[in-house]
CSV table of C-alpha atoms in Angstrom, one decimal:
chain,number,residue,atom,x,y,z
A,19,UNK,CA,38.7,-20.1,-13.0
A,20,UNK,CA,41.4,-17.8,-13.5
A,21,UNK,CA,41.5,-14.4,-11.7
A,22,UNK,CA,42.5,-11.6,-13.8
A,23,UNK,CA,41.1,-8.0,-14.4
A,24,UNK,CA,37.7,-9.0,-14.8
A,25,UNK,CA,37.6,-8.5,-11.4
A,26,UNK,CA,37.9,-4.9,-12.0
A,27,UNK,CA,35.7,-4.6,-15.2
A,28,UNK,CA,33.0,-6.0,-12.8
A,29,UNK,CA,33.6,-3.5,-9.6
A,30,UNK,CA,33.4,-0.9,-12.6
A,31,UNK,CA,30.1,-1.6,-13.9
A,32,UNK,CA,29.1,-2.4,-10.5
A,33,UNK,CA,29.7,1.6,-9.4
A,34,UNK,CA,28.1,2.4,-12.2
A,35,UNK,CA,24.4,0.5,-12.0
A,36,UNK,CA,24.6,1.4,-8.4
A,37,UNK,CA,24.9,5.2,-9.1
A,38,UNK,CA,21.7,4.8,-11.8
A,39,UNK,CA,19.8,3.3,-9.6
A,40,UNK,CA,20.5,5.9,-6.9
A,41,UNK,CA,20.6,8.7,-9.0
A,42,UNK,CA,17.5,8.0,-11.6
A,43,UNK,CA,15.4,4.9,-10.0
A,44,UNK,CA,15.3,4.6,-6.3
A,45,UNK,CA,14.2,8.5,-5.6
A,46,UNK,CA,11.0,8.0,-8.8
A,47,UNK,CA,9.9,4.6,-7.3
A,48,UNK,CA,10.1,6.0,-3.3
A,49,UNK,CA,8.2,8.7,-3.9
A,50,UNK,CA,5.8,7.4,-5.8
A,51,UNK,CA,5.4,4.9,-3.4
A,52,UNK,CA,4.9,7.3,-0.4
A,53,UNK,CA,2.7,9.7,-1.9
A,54,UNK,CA,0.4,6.4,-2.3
A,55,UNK,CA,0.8,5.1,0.4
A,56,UNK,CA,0.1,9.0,1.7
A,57,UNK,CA,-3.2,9.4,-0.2
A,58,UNK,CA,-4.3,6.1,0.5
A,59,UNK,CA,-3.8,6.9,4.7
A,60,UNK,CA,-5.7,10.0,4.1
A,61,UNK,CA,-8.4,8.2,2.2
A,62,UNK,CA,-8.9,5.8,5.2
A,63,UNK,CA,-8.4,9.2,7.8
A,64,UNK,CA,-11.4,10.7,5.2
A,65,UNK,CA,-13.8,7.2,5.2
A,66,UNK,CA,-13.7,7.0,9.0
A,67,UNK,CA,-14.3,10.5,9.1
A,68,UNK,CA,-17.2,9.9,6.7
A,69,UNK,CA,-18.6,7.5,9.3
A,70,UNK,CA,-18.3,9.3,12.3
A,71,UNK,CA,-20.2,12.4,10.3
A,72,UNK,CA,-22.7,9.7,9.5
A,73,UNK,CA,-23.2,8.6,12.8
A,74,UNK,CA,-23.6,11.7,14.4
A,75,UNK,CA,-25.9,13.0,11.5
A,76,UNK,CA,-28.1,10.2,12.2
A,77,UNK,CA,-28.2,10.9,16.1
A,78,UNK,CA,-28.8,14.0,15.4
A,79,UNK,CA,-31.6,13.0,12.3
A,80,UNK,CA,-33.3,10.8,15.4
A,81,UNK,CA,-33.5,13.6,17.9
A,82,UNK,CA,-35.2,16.1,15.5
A,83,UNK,CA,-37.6,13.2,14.5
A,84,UNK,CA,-38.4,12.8,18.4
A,85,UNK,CA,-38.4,16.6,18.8
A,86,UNK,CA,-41.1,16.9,15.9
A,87,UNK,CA,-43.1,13.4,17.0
A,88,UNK,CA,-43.6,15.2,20.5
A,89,UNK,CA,-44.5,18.6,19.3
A,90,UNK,CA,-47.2,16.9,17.2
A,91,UNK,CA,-48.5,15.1,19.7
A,92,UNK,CA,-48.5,18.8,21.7
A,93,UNK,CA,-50.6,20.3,18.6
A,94,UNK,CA,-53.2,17.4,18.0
A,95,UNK,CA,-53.7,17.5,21.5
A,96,UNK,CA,-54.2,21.1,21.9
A,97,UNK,CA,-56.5,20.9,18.5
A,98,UNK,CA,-58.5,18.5,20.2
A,99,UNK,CA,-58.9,20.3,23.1
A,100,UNK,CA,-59.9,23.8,21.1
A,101,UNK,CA,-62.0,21.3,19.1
A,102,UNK,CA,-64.2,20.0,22.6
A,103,UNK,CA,-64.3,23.6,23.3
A,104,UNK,CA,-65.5,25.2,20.4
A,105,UNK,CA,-68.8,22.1,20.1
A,106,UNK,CA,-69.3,23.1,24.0
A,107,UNK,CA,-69.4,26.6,23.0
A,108,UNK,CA,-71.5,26.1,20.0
A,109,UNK,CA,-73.8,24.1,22.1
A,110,UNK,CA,-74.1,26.8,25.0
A,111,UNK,CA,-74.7,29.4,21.9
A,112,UNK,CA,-77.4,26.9,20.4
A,113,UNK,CA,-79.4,26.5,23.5
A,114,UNK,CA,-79.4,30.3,25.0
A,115,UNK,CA,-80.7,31.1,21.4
A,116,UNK,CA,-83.2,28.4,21.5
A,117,UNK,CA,-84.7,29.8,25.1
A,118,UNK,CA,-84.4,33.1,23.3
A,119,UNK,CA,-86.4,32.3,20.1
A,120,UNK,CA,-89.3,30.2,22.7
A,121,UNK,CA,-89.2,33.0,24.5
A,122,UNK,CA,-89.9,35.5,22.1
A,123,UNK,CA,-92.1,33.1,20.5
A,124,UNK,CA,-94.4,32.6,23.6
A,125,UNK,CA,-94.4,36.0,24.1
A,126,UNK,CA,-95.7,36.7,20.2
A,127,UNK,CA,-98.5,34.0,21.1
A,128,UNK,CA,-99.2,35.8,24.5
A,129,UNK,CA,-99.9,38.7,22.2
A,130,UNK,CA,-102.0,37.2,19.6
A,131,UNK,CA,-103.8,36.0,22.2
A,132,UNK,CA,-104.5,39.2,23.9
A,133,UNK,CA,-105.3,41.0,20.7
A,134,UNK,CA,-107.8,38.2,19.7
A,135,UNK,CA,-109.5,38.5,22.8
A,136,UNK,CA,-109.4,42.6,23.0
A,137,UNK,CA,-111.3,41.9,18.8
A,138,UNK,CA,-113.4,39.4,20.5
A,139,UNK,CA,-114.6,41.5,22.9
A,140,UNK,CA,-115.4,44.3,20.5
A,141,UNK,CA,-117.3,41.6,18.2
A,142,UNK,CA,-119.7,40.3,21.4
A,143,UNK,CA,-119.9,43.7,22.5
A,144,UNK,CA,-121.4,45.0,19.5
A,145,UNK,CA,-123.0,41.5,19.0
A,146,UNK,CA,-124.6,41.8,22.1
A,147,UNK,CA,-125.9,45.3,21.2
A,148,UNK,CA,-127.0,44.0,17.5
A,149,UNK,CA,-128.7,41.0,19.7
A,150,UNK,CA,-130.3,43.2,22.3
A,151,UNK,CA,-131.2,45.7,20.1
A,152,UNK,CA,-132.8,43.2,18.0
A,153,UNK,CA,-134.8,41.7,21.1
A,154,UNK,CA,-135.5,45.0,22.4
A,155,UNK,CA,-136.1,46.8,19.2
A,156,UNK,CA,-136.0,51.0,20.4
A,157,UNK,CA,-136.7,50.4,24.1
A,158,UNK,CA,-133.3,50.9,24.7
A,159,UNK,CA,-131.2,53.9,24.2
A,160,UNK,CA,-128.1,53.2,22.8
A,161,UNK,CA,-126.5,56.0,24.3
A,162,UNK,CA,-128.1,55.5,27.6
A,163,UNK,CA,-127.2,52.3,28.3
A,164,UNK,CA,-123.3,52.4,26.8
A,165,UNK,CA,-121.9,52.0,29.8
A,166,UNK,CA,-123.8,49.1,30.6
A,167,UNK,CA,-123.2,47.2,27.6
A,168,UNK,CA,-119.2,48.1,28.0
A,169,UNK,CA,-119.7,46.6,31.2
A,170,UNK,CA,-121.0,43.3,29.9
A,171,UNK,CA,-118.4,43.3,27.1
A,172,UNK,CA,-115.7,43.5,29.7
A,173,UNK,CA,-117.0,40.9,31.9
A,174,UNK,CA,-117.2,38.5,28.8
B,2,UNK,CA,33.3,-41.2,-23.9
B,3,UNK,CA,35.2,-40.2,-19.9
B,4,UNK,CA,37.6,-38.4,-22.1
B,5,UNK,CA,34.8,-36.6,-24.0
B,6,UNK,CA,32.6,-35.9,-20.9
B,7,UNK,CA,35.9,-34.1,-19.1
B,8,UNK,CA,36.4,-32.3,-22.2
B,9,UNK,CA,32.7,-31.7,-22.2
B,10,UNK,CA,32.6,-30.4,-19.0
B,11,UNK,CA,36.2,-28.6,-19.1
B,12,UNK,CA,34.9,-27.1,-22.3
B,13,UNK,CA,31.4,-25.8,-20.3
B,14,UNK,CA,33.8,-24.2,-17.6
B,15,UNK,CA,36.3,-22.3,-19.9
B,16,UNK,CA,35.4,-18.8,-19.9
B,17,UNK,CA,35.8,-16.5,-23.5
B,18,UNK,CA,39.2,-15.0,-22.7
B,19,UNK,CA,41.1,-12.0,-23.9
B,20,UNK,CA,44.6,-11.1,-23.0
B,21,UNK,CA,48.4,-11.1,-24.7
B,22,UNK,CA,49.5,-14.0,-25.7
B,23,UNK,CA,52.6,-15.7,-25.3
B,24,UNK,CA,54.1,-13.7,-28.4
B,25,UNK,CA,53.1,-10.1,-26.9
B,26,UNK,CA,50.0,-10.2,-29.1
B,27,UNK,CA,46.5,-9.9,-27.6
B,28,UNK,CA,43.6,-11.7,-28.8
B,29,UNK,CA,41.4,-14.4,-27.6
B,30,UNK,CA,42.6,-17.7,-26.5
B,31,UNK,CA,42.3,-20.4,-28.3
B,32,UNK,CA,42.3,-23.2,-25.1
B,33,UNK,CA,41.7,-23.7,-21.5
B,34,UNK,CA,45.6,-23.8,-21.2
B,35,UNK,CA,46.4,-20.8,-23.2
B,36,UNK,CA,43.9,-18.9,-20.9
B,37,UNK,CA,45.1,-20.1,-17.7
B,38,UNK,CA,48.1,-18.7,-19.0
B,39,UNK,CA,47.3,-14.9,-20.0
B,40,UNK,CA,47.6,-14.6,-16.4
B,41,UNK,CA,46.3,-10.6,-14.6
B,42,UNK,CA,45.8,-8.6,-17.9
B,43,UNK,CA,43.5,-11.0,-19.3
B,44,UNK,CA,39.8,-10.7,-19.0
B,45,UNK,CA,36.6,-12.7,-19.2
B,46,UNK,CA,34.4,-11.3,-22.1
B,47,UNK,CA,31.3,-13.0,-22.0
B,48,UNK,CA,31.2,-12.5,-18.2
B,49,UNK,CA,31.7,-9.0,-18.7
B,50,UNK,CA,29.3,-8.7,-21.6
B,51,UNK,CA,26.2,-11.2,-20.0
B,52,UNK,CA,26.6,-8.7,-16.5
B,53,UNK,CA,26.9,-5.5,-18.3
B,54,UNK,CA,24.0,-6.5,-20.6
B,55,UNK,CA,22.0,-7.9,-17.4
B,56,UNK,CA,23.1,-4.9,-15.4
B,57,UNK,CA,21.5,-2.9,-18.3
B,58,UNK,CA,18.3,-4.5,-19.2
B,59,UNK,CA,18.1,-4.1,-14.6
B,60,UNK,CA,18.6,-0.3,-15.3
B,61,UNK,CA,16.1,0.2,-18.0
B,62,UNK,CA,13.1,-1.8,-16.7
B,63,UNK,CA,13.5,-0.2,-13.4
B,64,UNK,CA,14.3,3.2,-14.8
B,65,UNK,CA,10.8,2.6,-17.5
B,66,UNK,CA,9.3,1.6,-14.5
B,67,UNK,CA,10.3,5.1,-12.2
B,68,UNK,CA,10.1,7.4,-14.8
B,69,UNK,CA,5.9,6.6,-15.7
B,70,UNK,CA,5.9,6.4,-11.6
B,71,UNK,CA,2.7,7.4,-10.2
B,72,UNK,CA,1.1,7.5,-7.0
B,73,UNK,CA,-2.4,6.3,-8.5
B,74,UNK,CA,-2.9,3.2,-9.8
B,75,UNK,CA,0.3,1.4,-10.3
B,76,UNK,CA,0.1,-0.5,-13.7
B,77,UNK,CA,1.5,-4.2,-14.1
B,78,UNK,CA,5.3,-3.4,-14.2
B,79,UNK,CA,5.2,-0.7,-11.9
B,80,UNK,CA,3.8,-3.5,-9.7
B,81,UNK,CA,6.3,-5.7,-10.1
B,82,UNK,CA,8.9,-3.5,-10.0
B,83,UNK,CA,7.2,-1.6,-6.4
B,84,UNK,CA,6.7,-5.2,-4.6
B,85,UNK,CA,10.6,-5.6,-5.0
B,86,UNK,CA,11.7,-2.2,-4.0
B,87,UNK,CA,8.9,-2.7,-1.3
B,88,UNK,CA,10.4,-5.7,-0.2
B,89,UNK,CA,14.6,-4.1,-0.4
B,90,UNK,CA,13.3,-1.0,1.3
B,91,UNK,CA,11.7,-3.0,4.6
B,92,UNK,CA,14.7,-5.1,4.3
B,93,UNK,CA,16.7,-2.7,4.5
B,94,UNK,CA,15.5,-0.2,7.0
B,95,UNK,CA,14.8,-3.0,9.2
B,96,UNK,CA,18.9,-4.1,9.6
B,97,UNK,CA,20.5,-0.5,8.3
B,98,UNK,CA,19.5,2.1,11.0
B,99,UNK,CA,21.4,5.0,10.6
B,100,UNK,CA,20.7,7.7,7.5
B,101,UNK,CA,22.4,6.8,4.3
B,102,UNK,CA,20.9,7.1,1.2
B,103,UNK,CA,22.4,4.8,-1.2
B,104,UNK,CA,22.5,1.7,0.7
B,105,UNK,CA,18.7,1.2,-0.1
B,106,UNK,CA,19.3,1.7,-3.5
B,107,UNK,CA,22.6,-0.9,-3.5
B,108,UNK,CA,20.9,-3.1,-2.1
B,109,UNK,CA,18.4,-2.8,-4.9
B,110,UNK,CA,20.6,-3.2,-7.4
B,111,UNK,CA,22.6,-6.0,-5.8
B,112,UNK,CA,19.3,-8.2,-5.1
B,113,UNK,CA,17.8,-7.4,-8.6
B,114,UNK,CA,21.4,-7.9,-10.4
B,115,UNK,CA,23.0,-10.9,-8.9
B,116,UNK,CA,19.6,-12.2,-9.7
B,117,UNK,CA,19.2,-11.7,-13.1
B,118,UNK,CA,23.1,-12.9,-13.0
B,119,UNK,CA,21.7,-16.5,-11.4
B,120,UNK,CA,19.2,-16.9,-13.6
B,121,UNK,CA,21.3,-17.2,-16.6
B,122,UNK,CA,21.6,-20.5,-15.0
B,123,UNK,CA,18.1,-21.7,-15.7
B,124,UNK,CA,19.1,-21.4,-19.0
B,125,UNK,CA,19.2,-24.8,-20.6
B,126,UNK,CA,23.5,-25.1,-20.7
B,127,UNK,CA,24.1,-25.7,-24.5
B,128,UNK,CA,21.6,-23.1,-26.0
B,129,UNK,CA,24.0,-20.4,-25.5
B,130,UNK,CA,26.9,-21.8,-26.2
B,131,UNK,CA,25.7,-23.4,-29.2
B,132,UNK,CA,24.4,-20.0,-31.0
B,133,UNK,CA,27.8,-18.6,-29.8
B,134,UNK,CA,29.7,-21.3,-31.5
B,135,UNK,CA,27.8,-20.9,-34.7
B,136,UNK,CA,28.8,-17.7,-34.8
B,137,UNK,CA,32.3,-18.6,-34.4
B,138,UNK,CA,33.3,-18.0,-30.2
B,139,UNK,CA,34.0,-20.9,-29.6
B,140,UNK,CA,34.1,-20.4,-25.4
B,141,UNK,CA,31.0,-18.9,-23.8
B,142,UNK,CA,30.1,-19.3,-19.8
B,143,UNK,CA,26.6,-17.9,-20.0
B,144,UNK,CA,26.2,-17.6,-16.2
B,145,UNK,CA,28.6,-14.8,-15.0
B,146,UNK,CA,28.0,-15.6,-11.3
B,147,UNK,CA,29.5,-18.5,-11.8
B,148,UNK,CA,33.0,-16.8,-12.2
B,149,UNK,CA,34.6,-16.0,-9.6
B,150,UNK,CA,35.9,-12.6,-10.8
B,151,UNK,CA,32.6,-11.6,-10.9
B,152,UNK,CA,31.2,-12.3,-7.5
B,153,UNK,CA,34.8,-11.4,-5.9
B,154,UNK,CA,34.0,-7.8,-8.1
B,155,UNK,CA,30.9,-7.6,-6.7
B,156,UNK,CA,32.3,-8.3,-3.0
B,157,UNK,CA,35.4,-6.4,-3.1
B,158,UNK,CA,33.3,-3.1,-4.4
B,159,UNK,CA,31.2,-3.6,-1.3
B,160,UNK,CA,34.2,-3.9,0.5
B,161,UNK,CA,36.0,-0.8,-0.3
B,162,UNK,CA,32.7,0.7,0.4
B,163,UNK,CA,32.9,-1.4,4.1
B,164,UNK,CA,36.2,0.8,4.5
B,165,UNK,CA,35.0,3.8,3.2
B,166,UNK,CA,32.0,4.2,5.1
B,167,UNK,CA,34.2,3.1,8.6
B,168,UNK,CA,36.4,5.5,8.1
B,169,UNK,CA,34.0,8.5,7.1
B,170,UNK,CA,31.7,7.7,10.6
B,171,UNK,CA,34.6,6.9,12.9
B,172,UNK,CA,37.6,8.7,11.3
B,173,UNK,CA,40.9,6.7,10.5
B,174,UNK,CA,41.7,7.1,14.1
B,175,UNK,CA,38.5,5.2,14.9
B,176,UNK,CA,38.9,3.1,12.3
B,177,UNK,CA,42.1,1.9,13.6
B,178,UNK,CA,41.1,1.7,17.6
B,179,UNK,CA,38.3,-0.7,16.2
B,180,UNK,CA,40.9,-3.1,14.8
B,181,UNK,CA,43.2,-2.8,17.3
B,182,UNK,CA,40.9,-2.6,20.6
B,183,UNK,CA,39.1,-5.3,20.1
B,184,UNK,CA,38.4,-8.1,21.1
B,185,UNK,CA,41.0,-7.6,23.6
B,186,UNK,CA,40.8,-5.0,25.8
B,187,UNK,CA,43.8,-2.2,25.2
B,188,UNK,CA,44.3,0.3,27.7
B,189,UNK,CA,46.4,2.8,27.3
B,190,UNK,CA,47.0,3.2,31.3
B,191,UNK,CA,48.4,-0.6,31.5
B,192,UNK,CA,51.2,-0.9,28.5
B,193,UNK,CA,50.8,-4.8,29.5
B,194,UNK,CA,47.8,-4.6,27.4
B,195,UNK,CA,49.3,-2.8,24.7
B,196,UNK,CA,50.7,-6.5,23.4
B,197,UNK,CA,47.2,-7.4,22.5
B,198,UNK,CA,47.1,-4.7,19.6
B,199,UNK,CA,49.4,-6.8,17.2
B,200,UNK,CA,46.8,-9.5,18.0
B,201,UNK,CA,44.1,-8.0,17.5
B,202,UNK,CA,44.8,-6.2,14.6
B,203,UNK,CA,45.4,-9.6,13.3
B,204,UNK,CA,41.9,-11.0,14.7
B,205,UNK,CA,40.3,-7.6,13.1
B,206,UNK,CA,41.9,-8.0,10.0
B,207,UNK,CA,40.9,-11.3,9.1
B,208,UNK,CA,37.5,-10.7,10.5
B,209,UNK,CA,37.5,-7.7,7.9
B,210,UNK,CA,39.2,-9.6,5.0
B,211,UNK,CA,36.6,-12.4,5.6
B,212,UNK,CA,33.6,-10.6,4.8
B,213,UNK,CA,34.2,-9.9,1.3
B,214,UNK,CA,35.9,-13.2,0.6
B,215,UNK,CA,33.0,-15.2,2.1
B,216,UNK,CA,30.3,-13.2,0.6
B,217,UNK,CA,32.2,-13.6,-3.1
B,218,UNK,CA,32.8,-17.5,-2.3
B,219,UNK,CA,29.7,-18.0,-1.4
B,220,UNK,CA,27.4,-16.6,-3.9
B,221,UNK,CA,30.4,-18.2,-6.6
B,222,UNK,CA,30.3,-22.0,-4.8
B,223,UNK,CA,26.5,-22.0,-4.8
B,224,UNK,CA,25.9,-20.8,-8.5
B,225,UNK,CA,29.2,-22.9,-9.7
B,226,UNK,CA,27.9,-26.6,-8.0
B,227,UNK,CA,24.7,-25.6,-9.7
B,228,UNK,CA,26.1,-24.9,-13.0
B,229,UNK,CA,28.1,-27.9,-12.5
B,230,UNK,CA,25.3,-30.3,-11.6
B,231,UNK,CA,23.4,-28.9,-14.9
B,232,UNK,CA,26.5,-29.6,-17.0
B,233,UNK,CA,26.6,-33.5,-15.7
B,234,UNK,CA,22.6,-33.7,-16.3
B,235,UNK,CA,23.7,-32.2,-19.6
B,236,UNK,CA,25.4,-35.4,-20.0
B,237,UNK,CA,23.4,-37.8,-19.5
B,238,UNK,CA,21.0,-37.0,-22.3
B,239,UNK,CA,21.4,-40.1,-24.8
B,240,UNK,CA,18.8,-42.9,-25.5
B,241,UNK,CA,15.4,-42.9,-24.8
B,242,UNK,CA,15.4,-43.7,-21.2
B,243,UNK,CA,18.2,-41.5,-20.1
B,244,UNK,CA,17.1,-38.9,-21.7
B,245,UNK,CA,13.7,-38.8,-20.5
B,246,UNK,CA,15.7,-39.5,-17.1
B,247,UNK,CA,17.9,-36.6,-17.5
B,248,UNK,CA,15.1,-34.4,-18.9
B,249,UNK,CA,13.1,-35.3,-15.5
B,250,UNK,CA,16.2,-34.1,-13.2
B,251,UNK,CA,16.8,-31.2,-14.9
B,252,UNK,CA,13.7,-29.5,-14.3
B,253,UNK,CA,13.8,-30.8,-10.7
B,254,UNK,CA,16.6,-29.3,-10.4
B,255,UNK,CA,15.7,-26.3,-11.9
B,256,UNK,CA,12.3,-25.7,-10.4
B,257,UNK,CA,15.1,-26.0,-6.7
B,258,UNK,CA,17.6,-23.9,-8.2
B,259,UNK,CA,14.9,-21.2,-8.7
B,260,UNK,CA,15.2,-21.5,-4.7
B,261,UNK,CA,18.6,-21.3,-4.6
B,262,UNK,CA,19.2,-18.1,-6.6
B,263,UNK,CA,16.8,-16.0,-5.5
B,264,UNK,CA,18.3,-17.0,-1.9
B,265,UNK,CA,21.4,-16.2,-2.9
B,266,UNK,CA,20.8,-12.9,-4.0
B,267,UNK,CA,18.9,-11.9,-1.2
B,268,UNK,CA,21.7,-13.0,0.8
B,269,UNK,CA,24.4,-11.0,-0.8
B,270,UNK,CA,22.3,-8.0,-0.3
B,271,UNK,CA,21.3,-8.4,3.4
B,272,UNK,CA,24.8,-9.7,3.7
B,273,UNK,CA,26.1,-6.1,1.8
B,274,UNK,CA,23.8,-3.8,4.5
B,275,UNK,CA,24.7,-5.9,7.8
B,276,UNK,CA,28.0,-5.1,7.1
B,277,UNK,CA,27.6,-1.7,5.7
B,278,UNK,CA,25.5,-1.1,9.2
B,279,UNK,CA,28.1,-2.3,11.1
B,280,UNK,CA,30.7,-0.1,9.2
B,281,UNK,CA,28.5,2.9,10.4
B,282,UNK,CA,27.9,1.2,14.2
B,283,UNK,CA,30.5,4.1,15.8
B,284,UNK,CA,30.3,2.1,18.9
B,285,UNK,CA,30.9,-1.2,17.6
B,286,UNK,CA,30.8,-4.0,20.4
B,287,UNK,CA,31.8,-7.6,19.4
């Protein structure tokens, strides 16, 4: 336990691992430090960023999926509506085209009619001449009594 | 066998000295006596070498560690070597407010150093000793802390900074009001008041003086009485039963003294910035 100039020889190398470390360790481990602990700050800053973006993207994702629900709605009921329309139309069209086709039907059959009783009454007419003539044999001249046999032919 | 344990012990204590001898040659002495004797000039060599040599192997895993530095992924020394500079820098910036780049650093080396200087204790007391004296030293003290040159080094280098860094904030003319204005009250309207300044210069002074002193005793009476208690373990090994005994206490008292001088060096460096911050207080109240 004796003092003596070790004393010195110890403040020496004292000054001397103090100026390494300041000089060549302190500053490399600091910084490395910081700059971690930097990026690892922005990281966090960047993740709750992330989840704020996320968050309103999915607002936002929700409001367009209500926006294009309701316009759907708007378009199937409009297509329904076009839909009742276009049957009622196509029924209006069916039935005016039905009166139209009875119509012109009846009046075909009116016709036929007509034109088989015009034929008819040429047949009996002549018939009735045939017949008369037959029953009457020449007592009756055919051009005398036209008019009279037109007349019975008419009122057949 | 009291005769053998004192010189046991006394041997233990004796530090590897060089120095002139008593004929005006220098070379190492040969006995406790002869190096009590070599008086100033002397010096310890196996305290200088184990610090330098700790000191060094500080510097070089801490400067392997900064220089592969990086800001990603830290690998398992950078780790290590982060969670203490981590834990000096809080430390630090915590007690030392003002801007002053190498007390961080000191601090540093002071914690990490004085450690390393500790834990030569933990070292089983003969090993050393043994391998030295087969080699032919015949005096090795493995545990530089324990000498008080060493710790008193250590203190009186923060010291001088202590003085440095009073004077460069406050100027000499501060420097001197502090140990003179306080704690009396001087003013310079009431020359009754001027008697305190012998006073408290010697109030200041001691105050001063006592930093260094304590923080050099204290690191040197802890590290010694645990040295010391090893040593008397040390002794006891002999016989079955003792030995076992003395094998028992000796890792108790290791697995404390793991404690004890990690505390210590943590102590001298908080010590080393509390007084270094109150060097730089300008206005220094107390």
């Amino acid at each position: 336990m004796n003092m003596n100039i070790t004393i010195l020889g110890q403040s020496i190398a004292f000054v001397v691992f103090v100026i390494f470390c300041w000089r060549f360790i302190w500053p490399f481990l600091i910084r490395a430090m910081r700059e971690r602990q930097q990026t690892i700050a922005d990281g966090l800053e960047a993740a709750s960023k992330a989840q704020r973006d996320l968050e309103h993207a999915e607002a936002r994702a929700e409001e367009i999926l209500n926006e294009a629900r309701a316009e759907a709605r708007t378009i199937v009921d409009d297509a329904r509506g076009q839909a009742a329309q276009m049957v009622d139309n196509a029924r209006s069209d069916a039935e005016s085209e039905r009166e139209r086709i009875l119509k012109a039907a009846q009046a075909d059959v009116a016709q036929e009619v007509n034109r088989a009783k015009e034929t008819l009454r040429s047949e009996v007419a002549s018939l009735a001449v045939i017949g008369a003539e037959r029953i009457l044999e020449a007592s009756i001249d055919r051009d005398r009594h036209e008019a009279l046999l037109d007349q019975v032919a008419a009122e057949l | 066998m009291a005769e053998d344990a004192a010189g046991y012990i006394k041997h233990h204590l004796t530090n590897l000295t060089y120095g002139p001898k008593p004929d005006g040659s220098w070379g190492f002495a040969e006995n406790a006596e002869e190096a009590a004797n070599m008086g100033f000039w002397a010096f310890h060599v196996d305290s200088i070498f184990w610090s330098v040599v700790l000191g060094v192997l500080f510097c070089l895993l801490f400067r392997l560690a900064a220089r592969k530095a990086t800001a990603g992924v830290p690998g398992g020394l950078q780790n290590a070597v982060e969670m203490i500079v981590d834990f000096i820098d809080d430390t630090t910036s915590s007690i030392f407010q003002h801007t002053n780049s190498l007390i961080a650093p000191m601090a540093l080396t002071i914690f990490v150093w004085v450690f390393l200087l500790n834990l030569m204790d933990l070292v089983p007391v003969d090993w050393i000793p043994w391998v030295a004296g087969e080699i032919g030293i015949h005096y090795m003290k493995v545990v530089p802390s324990t000498d008080p040159n060493v710790t008193l080094g250590l203190a009186f280098s923060v010291f001088v900074l202590i003085i440095f860094f009073s004077i460069k904030q406050k100027g000499i003319g501060g420097f001197v009001q502090e140990l003179t204005c306080h704690p009396f009250t001087v003013r310079l309207r009431s020359p009754v008041t001027w008697i305190f300044i012998p006073v408290n210069l010697i109030l200041e002074t001691v105050t001063l003086i006592a930093k260094p002193v304590s923080l050099g005793l204290r690191l040197f009476g802890n590290l010694y009485a645990g040295e010391m208690i090893f040593i008397l373990i040390a002794l006891m090994y002999g016989g079955i039963v003792l030995s076992f005994a003395a094998g028992v206490l000796q890792w108790a008292w290791a697995v404390f003294h793991v404690l004890v001088i990690t505390l210590q060096a943590f102590i001298f460096a908080v010590l080393t910035v509390v007084y270094l911050a109150q060097a730089h207080d300008v206005s220094d109240e107390h």
